[in-house]
Coordinates of C-alpha atoms in Angstrom, one line a residue:
M1 CA 0.0 0.0 0.0
I2 CA 1.4 3.4 -1.1
H3 CA -0.2 6.6 0.1
P4 CA -1.2 9.0 -2.7
S5 CA 1.0 11.8 -1.2
V6 CA 4.2 9.8 -1.6
Q7 CA 6.8 11.3 -4.0
I8 CA 8.7 8.6 -5.9
G9 CA 11.8 9.2 -8.1
K10 CA 13.0 7.4 -11.1
N11 CA 14.0 3.7 -11.3
V12 CA 12.4 2.7 -7.9
E13 CA 11.6 -0.9 -7.1
I14 CA 9.1 -1.6 -4.3
G15 CA 8.6 -5.2 -3.0
K16 CA 5.5 -7.1 -2.2
Y17 CA 3.3 -6.1 0.8
T18 CA 5.3 -3.0 1.5
I19 CA 3.6 -0.1 3.2
I20 CA 4.6 3.5 2.5
E21 CA 2.8 6.2 4.6
E22 CA 1.9 9.8 3.8
N23 CA 4.4 12.5 2.7
V24 CA 7.3 10.1 2.3
I25 CA 9.9 11.2 -0.3
I26 CA 11.9 8.6 -2.2
G27 CA 14.8 9.6 -4.5
D28 CA 16.1 7.9 -7.7
N29 CA 17.5 4.4 -8.0
V30 CA 16.0 3.0 -4.8
C31 CA 15.3 -0.7 -4.1
I32 CA 12.9 -1.5 -1.3
G33 CA 12.3 -5.1 -0.2
N34 CA 9.2 -7.1 0.7
H35 CA 7.1 -6.5 3.9
T36 CA 8.8 -3.2 4.7
V37 CA 7.1 -0.3 6.4
I38 CA 8.1 3.3 5.8
K39 CA 6.4 5.7 8.2
K40 CA 5.1 9.1 7.4
D41 CA 7.4 12.0 6.5
T42 CA 10.5 9.8 6.0
I43 CA 13.0 11.2 3.4
I44 CA 15.0 8.7 1.4
G45 CA 17.8 9.8 -0.9
N46 CA 19.3 8.4 -4.1
N47 CA 20.9 5.0 -4.8
I48 CA 19.5 3.4 -1.7
F49 CA 19.0 -0.3 -0.9
I50 CA 16.4 -1.3 1.8
G51 CA 16.0 -4.9 2.6
N52 CA 13.0 -7.1 3.6
S53 CA 10.9 -6.6 6.8
V54 CA 12.5 -3.2 7.6
T55 CA 10.7 -0.5 9.6
L56 CA 11.8 3.1 8.9
G57 CA 10.7 6.2 10.8
K58 CA 9.3 4.4 13.8
S59 CA 7.9 6.5 16.6
P60 CA 9.3 5.9 20.2
S61 CA 7.0 4.9 23.0
S62 CA 7.2 4.6 26.8
N63 CA 5.5 3.6 30.0
K64 CA 5.0 5.4 33.4
K65 CA 8.2 3.8 34.9
M66 CA 10.6 5.2 32.3
A67 CA 12.7 8.1 33.8
R68 CA 13.0 9.9 30.5
K69 CA 10.0 10.2 28.2
P70 CA 10.6 10.5 24.5
R71 CA 10.0 13.9 22.9
L72 CA 6.9 14.4 20.8
D73 CA 8.3 17.0 18.4
L74 CA 10.7 14.6 16.6
S75 CA 12.1 15.3 13.1
P76 CA 11.6 12.8 10.3
L77 CA 14.1 10.1 9.5
I78 CA 16.5 11.3 6.8
I79 CA 18.5 8.9 4.8
K80 CA 21.1 10.5 2.5
D81 CA 22.6 8.9 -0.7
D82 CA 24.2 5.5 -1.2
V83 CA 23.0 4.0 2.0
K84 CA 22.4 0.2 2.4
I85 CA 20.0 -1.1 5.1
A86 CA 19.8 -4.9 5.4
D87 CA 16.8 -7.1 6.4
Q88 CA 14.8 -6.7 9.7
C89 CA 16.3 -3.4 10.7
V90 CA 14.3 -0.9 12.8
I91 CA 15.2 2.8 12.5
Y92 CA 13.3 5.5 14.4
Q93 CA 12.3 9.1 13.7
D94 CA 14.8 11.9 14.2
V95 CA 17.7 9.9 12.8
L96 CA 20.1 11.2 10.2
L97 CA 22.1 8.6 8.1
M98 CA 24.8 10.3 6.1
D99 CA 26.1 9.2 2.7
G100 CA 27.5 5.7 2.3
V101 CA 26.3 4.3 5.7
F102 CA 25.9 0.5 5.8
I103 CA 23.6 -1.2 8.3
G104 CA 23.6 -5.0 8.8
D105 CA 20.7 -7.3 9.5
A106 CA 18.4 -6.8 12.5
A107 CA 20.2 -3.6 13.7
S108 CA 18.2 -1.0 15.7
I109 CA 18.7 2.7 15.8
R110 CA 16.7 4.9 18.3
E111 CA 15.7 8.6 17.9
N112 CA 18.0 11.6 18.0
V113 CA 21.0 9.8 16.5
E114 CA 23.3 10.9 13.7
V115 CA 25.5 8.4 11.8
G116 CA 28.4 9.8 9.8
I117 CA 29.6 9.2 6.3
D118 CA 30.7 5.7 5.3
T119 CA 30.1 4.3 8.8
I120 CA 29.4 0.5 9.2
I121 CA 26.8 -0.7 11.7
G122 CA 27.1 -4.5 12.0
R123 CA 24.4 -7.2 12.5
N124 CA 22.3 -7.0 15.6
V125 CA 23.9 -3.8 16.8
M126 CA 21.7 -1.7 19.1
I127 CA 22.2 2.1 19.1
E128 CA 20.2 4.0 21.8
N129 CA 18.9 7.6 21.6
N130 CA 20.8 10.9 21.9
T131 CA 24.0 9.4 20.4
H132 CA 26.4 10.9 17.8
I133 CA 28.5 8.6 15.6
G134 CA 31.2 10.1 13.4
E135 CA 32.5 9.3 9.9
K136 CA 34.1 5.9 8.9
V137 CA 33.3 4.3 12.2
T138 CA 33.0 0.5 12.4
I139 CA 30.7 -1.1 15.0
Q140 CA 30.8 -4.9 14.8
T141 CA 28.1 -7.6 15.4
K142 CA 26.0 -7.5 18.6
S143 CA 27.5 -4.4 20.1
Y144 CA 25.4 -2.2 22.4
I145 CA 25.8 1.5 22.0
T146 CA 24.1 3.2 25.1
A147 CA 22.2 6.4 25.0
D148 CA 24.1 9.8 25.4
M149 CA 27.2 8.4 23.8
I150 CA 29.7 10.2 21.5
I151 CA 31.8 8.3 19.0
E152 CA 34.2 10.4 16.9
D153 CA 35.6 9.6 13.4
F154 CA 37.6 6.5 12.5
V155 CA 36.7 4.6 15.7
F156 CA 36.7 0.8 15.6
I157 CA 34.5 -1.2 18.0
G158 CA 34.8 -5.0 18.0
P159 CA 31.9 -7.5 18.4
C160 CA 29.8 -7.9 21.5
F161 CA 30.9 -4.5 22.9
S162 CA 28.9 -3.1 25.8
S163 CA 28.5 0.4 27.2
S164 CA 26.4 2.1 29.9
N165 CA 25.3 5.6 30.8
D166 CA 23.6 5.2 34.2
K167 CA 26.1 5.2 37.1
Y168 CA 23.5 4.6 39.8
M169 CA 21.4 2.0 37.9
G170 CA 18.0 3.6 37.9
K171 CA 17.9 5.8 41.0
G172 CA 17.2 8.9 38.8
N173 CA 17.6 12.6 39.4
Y174 CA 21.1 12.9 38.0
P175 CA 22.6 13.4 34.5
Y176 CA 23.1 10.5 32.1
Q177 CA 26.4 10.3 30.2
G178 CA 27.6 7.5 28.0
P179 CA 31.3 6.9 27.2
I180 CA 33.1 9.3 24.9
L181 CA 35.3 7.7 22.2
R182 CA 37.9 10.1 20.7
K183 CA 39.1 10.0 17.1
G184 CA 40.8 6.8 16.0
C185 CA 40.5 4.8 19.2
K186 CA 40.0 1.0 19.0
V187 CA 37.9 -1.2 21.3
G188 CA 38.4 -5.0 21.3
S189 CA 35.6 -7.6 21.4
N190 CA 33.5 -8.1 24.5
A191 CA 35.0 -5.0 26.1
T192 CA 32.7 -3.0 28.5
L193 CA 32.9 0.8 29.1
L194 CA 31.3 2.3 32.2
P195 CA 29.3 5.6 32.2
G196 CA 31.1 8.8 31.3
V197 CA 34.6 7.3 30.7
L198 CA 36.7 9.1 28.1
I199 CA 38.7 7.0 25.7
G200 CA 41.5 9.1 24.3
K201 CA 42.6 9.6 20.7
D202 CA 44.2 6.5 19.2
A203 CA 43.9 4.6 22.5
V204 CA 43.4 0.8 22.4
I205 CA 41.1 -1.2 24.7
G206 CA 42.0 -4.9 24.9
A207 CA 39.4 -7.6 24.3
G208 CA 37.3 -8.4 27.4
S209 CA 38.5 -5.3 29.3
V210 CA 36.2 -3.5 31.8
V211 CA 37.0 0.3 31.6
T212 CA 36.2 2.1 34.8
R213 CA 38.2 5.3 34.3
D214 CA 39.5 7.6 31.6
V215 CA 42.1 6.3 29.1
E216 CA 44.8 8.8 27.9
D217 CA 45.6 9.4 24.2
G218 CA 47.6 6.6 22.7
D219 CA 47.4 4.3 25.7
T220 CA 46.7 0.6 25.6
V221 CA 44.7 -0.8 28.5
V222 CA 43.7 -4.4 29.4
G223 CA 42.0 -6.3 32.1
N224 CA 39.3 -5.9 34.7
P225 CA 39.5 -3.2 35.8
A226 CA 41.5 -2.1 32.7
K227 CA 45.0 -0.8 33.4
P228 CA 47.7 0.5 31.0
L229 CA 50.3 -1.9 29.7
N230 CA 53.9 -1.1 30.6
K231 CA 55.4 1.2 28.0

């Protein structure tokens, strides 16, 4: 089902049982798979691939227990040119995907998130709200990117990474802050970063490490709790 208000460019393929809601804009050379839902006001650029059973422009929801309720005045999802979105992904409103982004199967991206040029989001990656991801970042399979996190350009994150932004685990009435990863740092598989830690430029976090404090530029840390290797 395609709403009459939808604007569709040239050379667009739309799969079976796909739903496109009102005021969606679709550019040229776009391929959309089967059973996909594109919510209202979503903007899709040129040369885009969208897989099967994808949801684009989803609205956030909440219940009375949630400490932070989602905003109601969210911008539409905007997908720039040359983006590829694989099967079963869910991408919310108020997300900006820059040129050349690749998103693997079953990934999820919450609202108020920007993903920079040529960044790779791996399979089953979860990216929470209020997060900025820079250019040419790699986030590998099954990683969890917490809310309120900053990831600068050229960062590498290995598979099954975990992060947190809530130092007091749900007590409330304090600011949330996820980890901050500076340009070019690398994080090994199964590493865990605690709330608010700063990982310096070109630093390396060893696989399986638990980082409880800031890491200086260029340092390599390993262990639980993570400590610098002897230089």
